[in-house]
Short mmCIF file of N, CA and C in Angstrom, two decimals:
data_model
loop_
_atom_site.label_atom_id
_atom_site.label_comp_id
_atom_site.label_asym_id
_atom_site.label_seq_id
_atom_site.Cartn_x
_atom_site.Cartn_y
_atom_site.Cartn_z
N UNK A 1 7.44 -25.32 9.22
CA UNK A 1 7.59 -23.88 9.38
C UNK A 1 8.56 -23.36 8.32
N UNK A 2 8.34 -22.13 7.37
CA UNK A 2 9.05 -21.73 6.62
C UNK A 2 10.04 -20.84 7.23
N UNK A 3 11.18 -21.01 6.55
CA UNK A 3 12.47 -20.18 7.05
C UNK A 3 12.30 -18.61 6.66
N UNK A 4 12.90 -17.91 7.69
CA UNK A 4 13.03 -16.34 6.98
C UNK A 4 13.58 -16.34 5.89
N UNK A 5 14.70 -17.12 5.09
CA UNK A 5 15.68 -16.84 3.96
C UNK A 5 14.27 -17.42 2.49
N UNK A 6 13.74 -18.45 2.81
CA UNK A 6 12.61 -19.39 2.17
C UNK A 6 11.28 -17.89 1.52
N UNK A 7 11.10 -17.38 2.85
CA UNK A 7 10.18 -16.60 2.79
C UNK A 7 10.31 -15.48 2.04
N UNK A 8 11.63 -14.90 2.52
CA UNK A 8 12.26 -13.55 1.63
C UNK A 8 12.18 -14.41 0.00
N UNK A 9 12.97 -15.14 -0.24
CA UNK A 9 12.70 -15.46 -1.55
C UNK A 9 11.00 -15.98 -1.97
N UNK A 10 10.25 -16.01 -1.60
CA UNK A 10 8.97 -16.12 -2.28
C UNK A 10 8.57 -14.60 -2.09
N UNK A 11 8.74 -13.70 -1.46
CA UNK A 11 8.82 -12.81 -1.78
C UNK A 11 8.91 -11.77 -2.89
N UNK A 12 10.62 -12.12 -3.05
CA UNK A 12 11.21 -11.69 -4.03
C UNK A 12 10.75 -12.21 -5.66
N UNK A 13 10.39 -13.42 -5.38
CA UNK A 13 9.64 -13.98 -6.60
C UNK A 13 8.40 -13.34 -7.08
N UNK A 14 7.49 -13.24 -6.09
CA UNK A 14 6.32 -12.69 -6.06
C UNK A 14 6.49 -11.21 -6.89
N UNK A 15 7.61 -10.61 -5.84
CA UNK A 15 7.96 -9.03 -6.60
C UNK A 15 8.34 -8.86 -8.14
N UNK A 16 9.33 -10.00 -8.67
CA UNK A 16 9.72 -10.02 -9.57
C UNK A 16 8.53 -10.27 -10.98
N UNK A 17 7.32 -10.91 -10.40
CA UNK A 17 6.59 -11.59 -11.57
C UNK A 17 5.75 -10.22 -11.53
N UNK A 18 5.35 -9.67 -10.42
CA UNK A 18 4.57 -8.51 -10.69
C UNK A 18 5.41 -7.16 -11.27
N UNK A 19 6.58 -6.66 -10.98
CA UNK A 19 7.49 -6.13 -11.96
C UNK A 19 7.31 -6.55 -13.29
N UNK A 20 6.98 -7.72 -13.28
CA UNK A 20 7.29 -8.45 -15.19
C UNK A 20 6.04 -7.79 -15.46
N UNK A 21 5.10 -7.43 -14.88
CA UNK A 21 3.84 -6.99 -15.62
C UNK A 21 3.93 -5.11 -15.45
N UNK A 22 4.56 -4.53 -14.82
CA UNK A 22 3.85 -3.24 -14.59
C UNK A 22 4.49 -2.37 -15.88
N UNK A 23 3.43 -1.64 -15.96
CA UNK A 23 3.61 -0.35 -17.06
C UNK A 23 4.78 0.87 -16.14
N UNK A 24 4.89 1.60 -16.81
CA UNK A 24 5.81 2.84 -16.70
C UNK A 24 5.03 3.24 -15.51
N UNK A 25 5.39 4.05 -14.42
CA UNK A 25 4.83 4.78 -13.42
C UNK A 25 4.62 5.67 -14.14
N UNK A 26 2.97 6.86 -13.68
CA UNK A 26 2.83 7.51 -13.86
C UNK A 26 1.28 7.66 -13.16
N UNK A 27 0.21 8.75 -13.61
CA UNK A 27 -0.99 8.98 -13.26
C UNK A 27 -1.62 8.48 -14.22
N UNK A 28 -2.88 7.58 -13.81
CA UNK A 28 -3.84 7.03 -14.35
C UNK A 28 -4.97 8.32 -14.77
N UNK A 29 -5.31 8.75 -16.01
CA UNK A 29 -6.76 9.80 -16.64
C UNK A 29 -7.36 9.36 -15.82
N UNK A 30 -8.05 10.56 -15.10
CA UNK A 30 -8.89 10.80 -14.52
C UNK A 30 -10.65 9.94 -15.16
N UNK A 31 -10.43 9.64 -16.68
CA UNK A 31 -11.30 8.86 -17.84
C UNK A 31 -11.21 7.60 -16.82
N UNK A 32 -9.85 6.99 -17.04
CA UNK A 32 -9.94 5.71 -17.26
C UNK A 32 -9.79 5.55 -15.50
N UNK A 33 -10.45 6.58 -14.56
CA UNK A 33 -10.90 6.42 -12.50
C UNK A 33 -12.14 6.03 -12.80
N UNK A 34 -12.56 6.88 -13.45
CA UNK A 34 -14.65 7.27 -13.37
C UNK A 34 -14.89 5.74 -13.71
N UNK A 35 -14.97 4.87 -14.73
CA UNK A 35 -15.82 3.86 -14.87
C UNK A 35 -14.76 2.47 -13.69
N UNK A 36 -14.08 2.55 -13.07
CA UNK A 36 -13.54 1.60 -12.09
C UNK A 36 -13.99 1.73 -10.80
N UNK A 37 -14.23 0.48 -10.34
CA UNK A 37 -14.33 0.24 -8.51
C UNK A 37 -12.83 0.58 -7.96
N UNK A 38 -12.79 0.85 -6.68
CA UNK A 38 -11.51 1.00 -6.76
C UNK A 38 -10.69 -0.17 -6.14
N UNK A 39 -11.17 -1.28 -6.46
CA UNK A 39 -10.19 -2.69 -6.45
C UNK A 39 -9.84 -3.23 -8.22
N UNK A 40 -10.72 -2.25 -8.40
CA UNK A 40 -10.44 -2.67 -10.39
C UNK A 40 -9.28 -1.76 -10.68
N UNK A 41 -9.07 -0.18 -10.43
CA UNK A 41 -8.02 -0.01 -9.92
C UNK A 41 -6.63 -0.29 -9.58
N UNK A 42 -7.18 -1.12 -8.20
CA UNK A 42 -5.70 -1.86 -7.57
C UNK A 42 -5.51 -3.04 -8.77
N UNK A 43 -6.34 -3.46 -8.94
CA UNK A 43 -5.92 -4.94 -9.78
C UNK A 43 -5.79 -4.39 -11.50
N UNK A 44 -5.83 -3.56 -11.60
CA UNK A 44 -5.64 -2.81 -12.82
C UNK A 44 -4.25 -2.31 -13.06
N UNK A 45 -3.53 -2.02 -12.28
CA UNK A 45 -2.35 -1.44 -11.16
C UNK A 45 -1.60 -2.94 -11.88
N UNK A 46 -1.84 -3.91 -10.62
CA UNK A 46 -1.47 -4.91 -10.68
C UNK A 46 -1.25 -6.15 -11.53
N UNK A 47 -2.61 -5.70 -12.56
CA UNK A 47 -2.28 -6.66 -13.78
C UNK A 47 -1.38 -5.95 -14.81
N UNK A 48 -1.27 -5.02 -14.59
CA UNK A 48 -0.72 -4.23 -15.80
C UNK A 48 -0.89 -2.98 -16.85
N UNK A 49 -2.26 -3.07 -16.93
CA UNK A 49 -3.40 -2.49 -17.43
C UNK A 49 -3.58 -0.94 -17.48
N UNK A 50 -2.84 -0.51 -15.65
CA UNK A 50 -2.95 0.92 -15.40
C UNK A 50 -1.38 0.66 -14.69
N UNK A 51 -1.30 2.57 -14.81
CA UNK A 51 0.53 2.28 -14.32
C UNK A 51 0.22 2.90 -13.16
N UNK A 52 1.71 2.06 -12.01
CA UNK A 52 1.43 2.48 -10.71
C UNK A 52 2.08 3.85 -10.47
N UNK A 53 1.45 4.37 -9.07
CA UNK A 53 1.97 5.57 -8.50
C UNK A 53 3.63 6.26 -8.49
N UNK A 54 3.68 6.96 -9.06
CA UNK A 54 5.30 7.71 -8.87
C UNK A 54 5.66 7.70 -7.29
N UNK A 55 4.57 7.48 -6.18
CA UNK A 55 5.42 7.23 -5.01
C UNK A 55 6.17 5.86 -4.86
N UNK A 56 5.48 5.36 -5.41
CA UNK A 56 6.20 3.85 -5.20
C UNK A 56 7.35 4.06 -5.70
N UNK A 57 7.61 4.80 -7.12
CA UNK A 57 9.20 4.43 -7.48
C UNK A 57 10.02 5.58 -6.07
N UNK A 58 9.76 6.55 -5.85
CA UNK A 58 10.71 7.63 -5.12
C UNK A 58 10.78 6.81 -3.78
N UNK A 59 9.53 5.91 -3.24
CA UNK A 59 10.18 5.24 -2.29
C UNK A 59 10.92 3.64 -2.17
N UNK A 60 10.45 3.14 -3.34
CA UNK A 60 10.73 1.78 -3.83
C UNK A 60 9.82 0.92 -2.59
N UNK A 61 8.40 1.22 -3.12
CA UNK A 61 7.68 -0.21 -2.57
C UNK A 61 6.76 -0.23 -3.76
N UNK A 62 6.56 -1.51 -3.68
CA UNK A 62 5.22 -1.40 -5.00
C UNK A 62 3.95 -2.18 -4.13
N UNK A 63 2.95 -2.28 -5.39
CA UNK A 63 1.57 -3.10 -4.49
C UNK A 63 1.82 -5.11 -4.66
N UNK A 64 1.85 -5.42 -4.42
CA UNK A 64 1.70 -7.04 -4.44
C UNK A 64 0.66 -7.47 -4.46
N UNK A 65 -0.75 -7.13 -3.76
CA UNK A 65 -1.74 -8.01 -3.62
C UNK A 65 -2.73 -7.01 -3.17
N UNK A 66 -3.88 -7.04 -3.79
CA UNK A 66 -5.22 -5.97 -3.40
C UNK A 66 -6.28 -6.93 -4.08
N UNK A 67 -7.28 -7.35 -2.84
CA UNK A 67 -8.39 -8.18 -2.79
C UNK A 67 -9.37 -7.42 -1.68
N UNK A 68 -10.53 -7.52 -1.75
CA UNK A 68 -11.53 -6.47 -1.01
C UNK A 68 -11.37 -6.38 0.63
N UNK A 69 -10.92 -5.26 0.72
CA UNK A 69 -10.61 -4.94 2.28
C UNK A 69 -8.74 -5.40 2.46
N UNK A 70 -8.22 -5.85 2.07
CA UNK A 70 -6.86 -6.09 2.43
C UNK A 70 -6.29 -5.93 0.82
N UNK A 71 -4.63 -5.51 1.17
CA UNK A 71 -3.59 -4.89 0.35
C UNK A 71 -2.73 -5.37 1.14
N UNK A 72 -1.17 -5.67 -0.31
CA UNK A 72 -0.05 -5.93 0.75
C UNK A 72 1.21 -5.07 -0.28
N UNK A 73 1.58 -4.20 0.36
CA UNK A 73 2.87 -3.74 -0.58
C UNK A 73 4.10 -3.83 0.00
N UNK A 74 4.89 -4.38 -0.78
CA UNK A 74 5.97 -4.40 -0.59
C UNK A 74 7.63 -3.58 -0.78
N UNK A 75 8.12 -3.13 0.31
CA UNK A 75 9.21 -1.97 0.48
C UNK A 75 10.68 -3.10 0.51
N UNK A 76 11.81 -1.48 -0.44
CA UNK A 76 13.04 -2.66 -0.20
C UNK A 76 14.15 -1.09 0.16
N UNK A 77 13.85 -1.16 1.68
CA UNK A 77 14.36 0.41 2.42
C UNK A 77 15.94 -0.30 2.22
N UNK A 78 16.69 0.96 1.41
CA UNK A 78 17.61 1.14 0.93
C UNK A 78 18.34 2.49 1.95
N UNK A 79 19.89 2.94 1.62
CA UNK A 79 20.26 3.66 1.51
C UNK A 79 20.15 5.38 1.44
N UNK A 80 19.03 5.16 0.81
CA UNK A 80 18.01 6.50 0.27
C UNK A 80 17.75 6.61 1.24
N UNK A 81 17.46 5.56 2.32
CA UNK A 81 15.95 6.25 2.91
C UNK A 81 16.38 5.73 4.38
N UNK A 82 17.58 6.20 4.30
CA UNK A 82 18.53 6.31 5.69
C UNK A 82 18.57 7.47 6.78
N UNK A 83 18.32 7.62 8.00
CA UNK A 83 17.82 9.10 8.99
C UNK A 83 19.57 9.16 9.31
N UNK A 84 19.83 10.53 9.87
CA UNK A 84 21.67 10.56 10.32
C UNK A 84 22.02 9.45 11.09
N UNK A 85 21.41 8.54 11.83
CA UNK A 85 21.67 7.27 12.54
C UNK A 85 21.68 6.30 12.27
N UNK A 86 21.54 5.64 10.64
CA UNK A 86 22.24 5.09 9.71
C UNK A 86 20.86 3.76 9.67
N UNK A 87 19.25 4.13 10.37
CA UNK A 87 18.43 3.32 10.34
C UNK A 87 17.55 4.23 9.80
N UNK A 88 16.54 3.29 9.17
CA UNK A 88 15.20 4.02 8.09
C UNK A 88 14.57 4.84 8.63
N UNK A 89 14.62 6.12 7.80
CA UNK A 89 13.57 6.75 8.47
C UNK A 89 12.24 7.08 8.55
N UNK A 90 11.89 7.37 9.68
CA UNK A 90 10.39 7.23 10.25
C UNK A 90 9.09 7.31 8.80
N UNK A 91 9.32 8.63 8.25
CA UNK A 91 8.85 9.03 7.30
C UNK A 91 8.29 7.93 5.87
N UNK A 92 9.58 6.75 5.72
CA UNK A 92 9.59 5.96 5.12
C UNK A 92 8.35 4.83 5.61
N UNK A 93 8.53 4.69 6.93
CA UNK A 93 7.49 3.69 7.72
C UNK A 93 5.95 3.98 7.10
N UNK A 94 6.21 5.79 7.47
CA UNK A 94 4.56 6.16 7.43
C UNK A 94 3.79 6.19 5.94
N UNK A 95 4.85 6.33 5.41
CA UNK A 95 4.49 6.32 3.61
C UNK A 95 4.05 5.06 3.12
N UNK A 96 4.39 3.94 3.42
CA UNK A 96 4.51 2.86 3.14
C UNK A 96 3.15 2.14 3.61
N UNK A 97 2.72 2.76 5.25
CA UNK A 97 2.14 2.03 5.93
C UNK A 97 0.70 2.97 5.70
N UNK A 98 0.84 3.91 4.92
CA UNK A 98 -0.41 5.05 4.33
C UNK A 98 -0.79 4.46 3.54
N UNK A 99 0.33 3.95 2.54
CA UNK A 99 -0.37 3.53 1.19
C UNK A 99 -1.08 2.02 1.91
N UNK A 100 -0.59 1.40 2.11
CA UNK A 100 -1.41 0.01 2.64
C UNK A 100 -2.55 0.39 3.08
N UNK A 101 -3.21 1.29 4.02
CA UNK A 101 -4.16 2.06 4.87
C UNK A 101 -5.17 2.48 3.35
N UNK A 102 -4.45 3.16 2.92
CA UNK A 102 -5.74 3.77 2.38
C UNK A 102 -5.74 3.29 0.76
N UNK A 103 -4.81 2.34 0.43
CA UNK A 103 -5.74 1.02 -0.78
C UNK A 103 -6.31 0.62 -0.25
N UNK A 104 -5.88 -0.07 1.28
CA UNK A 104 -6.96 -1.40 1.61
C UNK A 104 -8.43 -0.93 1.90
N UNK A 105 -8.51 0.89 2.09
CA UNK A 105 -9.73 1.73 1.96
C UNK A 105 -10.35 1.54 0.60
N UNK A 106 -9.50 1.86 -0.05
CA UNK A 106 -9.77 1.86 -1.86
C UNK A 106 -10.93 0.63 -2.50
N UNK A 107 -9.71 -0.20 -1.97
CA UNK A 107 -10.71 -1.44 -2.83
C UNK A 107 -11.77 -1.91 -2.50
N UNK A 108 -12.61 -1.31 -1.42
CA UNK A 108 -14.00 -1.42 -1.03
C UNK A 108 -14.96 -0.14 -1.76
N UNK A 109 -14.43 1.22 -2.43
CA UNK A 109 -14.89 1.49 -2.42
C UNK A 109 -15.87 1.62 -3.89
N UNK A 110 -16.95 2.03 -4.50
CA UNK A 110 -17.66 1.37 -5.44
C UNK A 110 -17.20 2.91 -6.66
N UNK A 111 -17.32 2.66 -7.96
CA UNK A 111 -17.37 3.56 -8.98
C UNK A 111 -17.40 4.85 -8.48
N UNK A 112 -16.71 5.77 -9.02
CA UNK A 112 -17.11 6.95 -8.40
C UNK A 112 -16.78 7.63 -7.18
N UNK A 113 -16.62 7.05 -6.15
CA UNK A 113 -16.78 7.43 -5.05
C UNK A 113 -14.54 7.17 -4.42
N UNK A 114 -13.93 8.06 -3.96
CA UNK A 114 -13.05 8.07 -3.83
C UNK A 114 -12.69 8.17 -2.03
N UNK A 115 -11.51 8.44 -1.77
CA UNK A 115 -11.28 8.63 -0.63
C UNK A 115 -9.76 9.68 0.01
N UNK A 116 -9.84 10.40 1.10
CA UNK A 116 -8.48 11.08 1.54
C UNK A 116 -7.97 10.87 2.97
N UNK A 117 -7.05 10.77 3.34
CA UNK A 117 -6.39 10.49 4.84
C UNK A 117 -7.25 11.75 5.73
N UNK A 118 -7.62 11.47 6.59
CA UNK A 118 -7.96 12.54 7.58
C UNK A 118 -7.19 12.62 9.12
N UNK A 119 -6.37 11.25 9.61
CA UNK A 119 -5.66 10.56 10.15
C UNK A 119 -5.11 9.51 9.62
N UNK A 120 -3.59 9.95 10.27
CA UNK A 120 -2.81 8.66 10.28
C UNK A 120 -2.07 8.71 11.87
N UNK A 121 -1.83 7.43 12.41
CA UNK A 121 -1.16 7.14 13.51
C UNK A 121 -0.48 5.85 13.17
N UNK A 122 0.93 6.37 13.59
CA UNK A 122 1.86 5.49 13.17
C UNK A 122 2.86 5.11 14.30
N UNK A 123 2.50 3.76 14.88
CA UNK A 123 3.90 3.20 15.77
C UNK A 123 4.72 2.52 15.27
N UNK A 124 5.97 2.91 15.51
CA UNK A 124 7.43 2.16 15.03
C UNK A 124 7.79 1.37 16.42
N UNK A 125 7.93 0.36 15.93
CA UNK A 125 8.37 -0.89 17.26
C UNK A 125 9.89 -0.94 17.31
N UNK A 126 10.42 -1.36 16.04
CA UNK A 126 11.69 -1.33 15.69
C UNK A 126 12.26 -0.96 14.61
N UNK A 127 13.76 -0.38 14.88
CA UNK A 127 14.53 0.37 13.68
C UNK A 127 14.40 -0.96 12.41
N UNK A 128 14.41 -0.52 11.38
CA UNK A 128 14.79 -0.90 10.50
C UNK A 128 16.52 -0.41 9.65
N UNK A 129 17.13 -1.57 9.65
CA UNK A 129 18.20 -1.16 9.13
C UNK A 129 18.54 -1.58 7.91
N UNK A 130 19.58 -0.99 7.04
CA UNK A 130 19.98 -1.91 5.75
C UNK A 130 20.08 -3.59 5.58
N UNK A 131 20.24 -3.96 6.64
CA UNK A 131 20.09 -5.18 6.44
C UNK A 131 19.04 -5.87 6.06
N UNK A 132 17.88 -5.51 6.55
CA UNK A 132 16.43 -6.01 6.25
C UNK A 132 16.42 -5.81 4.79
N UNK A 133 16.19 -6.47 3.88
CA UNK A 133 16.03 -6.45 2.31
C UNK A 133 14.40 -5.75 1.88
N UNK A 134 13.44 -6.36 2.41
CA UNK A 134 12.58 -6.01 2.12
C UNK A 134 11.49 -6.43 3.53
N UNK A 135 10.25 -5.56 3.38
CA UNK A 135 9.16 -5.37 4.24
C UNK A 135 7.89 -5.57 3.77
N UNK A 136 6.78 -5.83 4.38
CA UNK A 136 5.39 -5.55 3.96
C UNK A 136 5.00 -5.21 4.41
N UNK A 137 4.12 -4.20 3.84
CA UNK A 137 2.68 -3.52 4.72
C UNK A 137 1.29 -4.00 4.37
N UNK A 138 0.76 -4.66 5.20
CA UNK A 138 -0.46 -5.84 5.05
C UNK A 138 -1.33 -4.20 5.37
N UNK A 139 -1.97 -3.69 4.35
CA UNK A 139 -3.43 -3.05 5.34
C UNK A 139 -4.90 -3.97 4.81
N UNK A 140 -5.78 -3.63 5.69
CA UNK A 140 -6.91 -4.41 6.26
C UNK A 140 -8.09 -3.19 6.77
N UNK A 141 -9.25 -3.80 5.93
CA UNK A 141 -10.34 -2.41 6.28
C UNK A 141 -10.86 -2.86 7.88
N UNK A 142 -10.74 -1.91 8.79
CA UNK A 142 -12.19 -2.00 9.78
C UNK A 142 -13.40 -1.63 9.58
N UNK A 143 -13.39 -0.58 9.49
CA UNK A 143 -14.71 -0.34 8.49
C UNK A 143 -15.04 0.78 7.36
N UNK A 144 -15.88 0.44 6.45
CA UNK A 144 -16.34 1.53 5.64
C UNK A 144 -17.30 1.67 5.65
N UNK A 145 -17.72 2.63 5.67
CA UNK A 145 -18.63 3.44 5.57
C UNK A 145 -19.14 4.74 4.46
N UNK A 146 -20.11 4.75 4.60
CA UNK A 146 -20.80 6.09 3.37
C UNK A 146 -19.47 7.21 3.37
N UNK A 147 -19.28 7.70 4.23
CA UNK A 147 -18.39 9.17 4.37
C UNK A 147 -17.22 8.88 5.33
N UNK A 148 -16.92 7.84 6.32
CA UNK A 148 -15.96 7.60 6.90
C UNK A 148 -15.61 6.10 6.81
N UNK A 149 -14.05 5.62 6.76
CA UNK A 149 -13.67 4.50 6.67
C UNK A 149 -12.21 4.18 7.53
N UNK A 150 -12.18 3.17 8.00
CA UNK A 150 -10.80 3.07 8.89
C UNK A 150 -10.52 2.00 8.41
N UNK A 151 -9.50 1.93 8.83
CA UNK A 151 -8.38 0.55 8.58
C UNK A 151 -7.24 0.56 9.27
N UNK A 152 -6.47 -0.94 9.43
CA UNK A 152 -5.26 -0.92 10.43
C UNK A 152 -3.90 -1.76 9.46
N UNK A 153 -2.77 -1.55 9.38
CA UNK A 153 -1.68 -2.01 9.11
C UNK A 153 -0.88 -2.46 9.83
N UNK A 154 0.15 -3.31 9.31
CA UNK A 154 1.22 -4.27 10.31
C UNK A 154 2.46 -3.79 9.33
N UNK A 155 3.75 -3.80 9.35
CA UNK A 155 5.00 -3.57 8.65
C UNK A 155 5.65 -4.37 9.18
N UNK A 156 5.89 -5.93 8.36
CA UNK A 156 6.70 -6.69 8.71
C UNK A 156 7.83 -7.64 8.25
N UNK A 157 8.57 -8.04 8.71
CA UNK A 157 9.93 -8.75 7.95
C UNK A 157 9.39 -10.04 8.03
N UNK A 158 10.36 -10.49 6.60
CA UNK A 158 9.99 -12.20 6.56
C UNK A 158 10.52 -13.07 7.32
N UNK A 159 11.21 -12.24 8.51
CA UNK A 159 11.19 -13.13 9.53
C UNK A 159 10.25 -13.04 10.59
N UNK A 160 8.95 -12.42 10.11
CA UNK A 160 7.98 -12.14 11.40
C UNK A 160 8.08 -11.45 12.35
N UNK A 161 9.39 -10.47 11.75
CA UNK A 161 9.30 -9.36 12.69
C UNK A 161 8.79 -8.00 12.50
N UNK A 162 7.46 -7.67 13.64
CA UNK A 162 6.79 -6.46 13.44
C UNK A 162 7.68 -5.40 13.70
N UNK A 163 7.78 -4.29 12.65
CA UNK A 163 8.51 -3.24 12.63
C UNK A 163 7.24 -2.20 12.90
N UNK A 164 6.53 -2.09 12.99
CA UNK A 164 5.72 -0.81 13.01
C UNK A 164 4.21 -1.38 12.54
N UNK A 165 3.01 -0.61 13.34
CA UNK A 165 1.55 -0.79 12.51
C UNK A 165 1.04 0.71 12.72
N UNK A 166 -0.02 0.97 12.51
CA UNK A 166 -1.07 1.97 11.96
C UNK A 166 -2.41 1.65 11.70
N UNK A 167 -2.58 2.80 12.20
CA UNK A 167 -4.04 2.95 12.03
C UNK A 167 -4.65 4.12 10.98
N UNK A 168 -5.36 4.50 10.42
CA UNK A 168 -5.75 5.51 9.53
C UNK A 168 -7.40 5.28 9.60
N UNK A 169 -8.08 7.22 9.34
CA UNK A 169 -9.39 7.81 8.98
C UNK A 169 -9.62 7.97 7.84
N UNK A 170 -10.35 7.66 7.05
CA UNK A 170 -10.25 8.44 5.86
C UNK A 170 -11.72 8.80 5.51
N UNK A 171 -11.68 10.33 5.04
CA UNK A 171 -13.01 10.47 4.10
C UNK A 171 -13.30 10.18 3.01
N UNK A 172 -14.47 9.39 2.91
CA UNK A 172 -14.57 9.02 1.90
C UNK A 172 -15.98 9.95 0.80
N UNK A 173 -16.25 9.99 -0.46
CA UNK A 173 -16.65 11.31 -0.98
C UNK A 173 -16.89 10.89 -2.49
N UNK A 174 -17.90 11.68 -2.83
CA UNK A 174 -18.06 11.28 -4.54
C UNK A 174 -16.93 11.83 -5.20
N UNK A 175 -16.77 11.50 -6.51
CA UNK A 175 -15.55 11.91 -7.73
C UNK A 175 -16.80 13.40 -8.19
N UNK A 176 -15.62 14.56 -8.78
CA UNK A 176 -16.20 15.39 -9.35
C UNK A 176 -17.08 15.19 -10.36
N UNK A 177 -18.24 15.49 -11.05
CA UNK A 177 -19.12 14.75 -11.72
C UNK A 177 -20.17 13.62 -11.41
N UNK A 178 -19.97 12.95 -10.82
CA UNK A 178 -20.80 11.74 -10.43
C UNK A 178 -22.00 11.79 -10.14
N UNK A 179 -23.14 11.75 -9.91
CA UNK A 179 -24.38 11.99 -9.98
C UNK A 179 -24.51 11.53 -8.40
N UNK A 180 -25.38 11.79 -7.70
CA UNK A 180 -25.63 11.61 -6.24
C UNK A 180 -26.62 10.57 -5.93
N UNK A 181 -26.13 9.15 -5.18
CA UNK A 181 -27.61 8.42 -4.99
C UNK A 181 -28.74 8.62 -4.71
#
């Protein structure tokens, strides 16, 4: 059985080698959406290739892992992102546990065709405090579909402790331009 301290550091390793690859945050041309699936995308993201989302830096989680139907990003809730009761706030959970939700929507979906939250439901089990270094949000598709897609998330410490999961709707919809099957 691996230790929580064991785990946090493969973690942290993991984070560090994918840091060694990412470009500057910013928005990916709308050019270089149209000819990608959107796991070419995530792994585009991830290899380097395309730069990730400006939410990730304002909240400090990035993506770690996007393979078809599951995503895992990883959060390191700081200071910043402290509620007046000196534990993370909620807001932070749901951001975190959105983006997991609706990549792990993403990377199923084919050229062209994009997606938006229509629901999110978010339970918090337990506070998160400064102490926790870092978190993951594992999301996982239930299903997709032509025009609707769901998926569920877990937010958890490397000591296997569930802090919060989610569920999310999303519509899913052609890109402006795209020609209609």
């Amino acid at each position: 059985m691996t230790s929580p301290q064991d785990t946090l550091a493969t973690w942290l390793a993991e984070e560090a080698a994918v840091r060694a690859r990412l470009l500057p945050v910013g928005i990916t041309p709308f050019n270089e959406v149209l000819p990608r699936t959107g796991l070419q995308l995530m792994q585009g993201m991830l290899n380097g290739e395309l730069p990730p989302s400006p939410i990730g830096r304002t909240m400090d989680f990035i993506l770690i892992e996007a393979r078809e139907g599951h995503v895992v990003f990883q959060g390191a809730p700081s200071d910043a992102h402290l509620n007046p009761m000196g534990s993370v706030h909620g807001g932070w959970f749901a951001t975190l546990l959105d983006s997991a939700l609706g990549c792990a929507v993403h990377t199923l979906l084919p050229q062209g065709r994009a997606y938006t939250t229509t629901d999110l439901s978010v339970k918090m089990l337990k506070a998160i405090t400064p102490k926790v270094q870092r978190v993951r949000a594992i999301g996982e598709i239930i299903h997709c579909g032509r025009q609707v897609a769901s998926a569920q998330a877990r937010l958890v410490g490397p000591d296997g402790t569930l802090y919060a999961h989610a569920t999310t709707t999303c519509f899913v919809f052609d890109l402006p331009g795209q020609p209609k099957p």
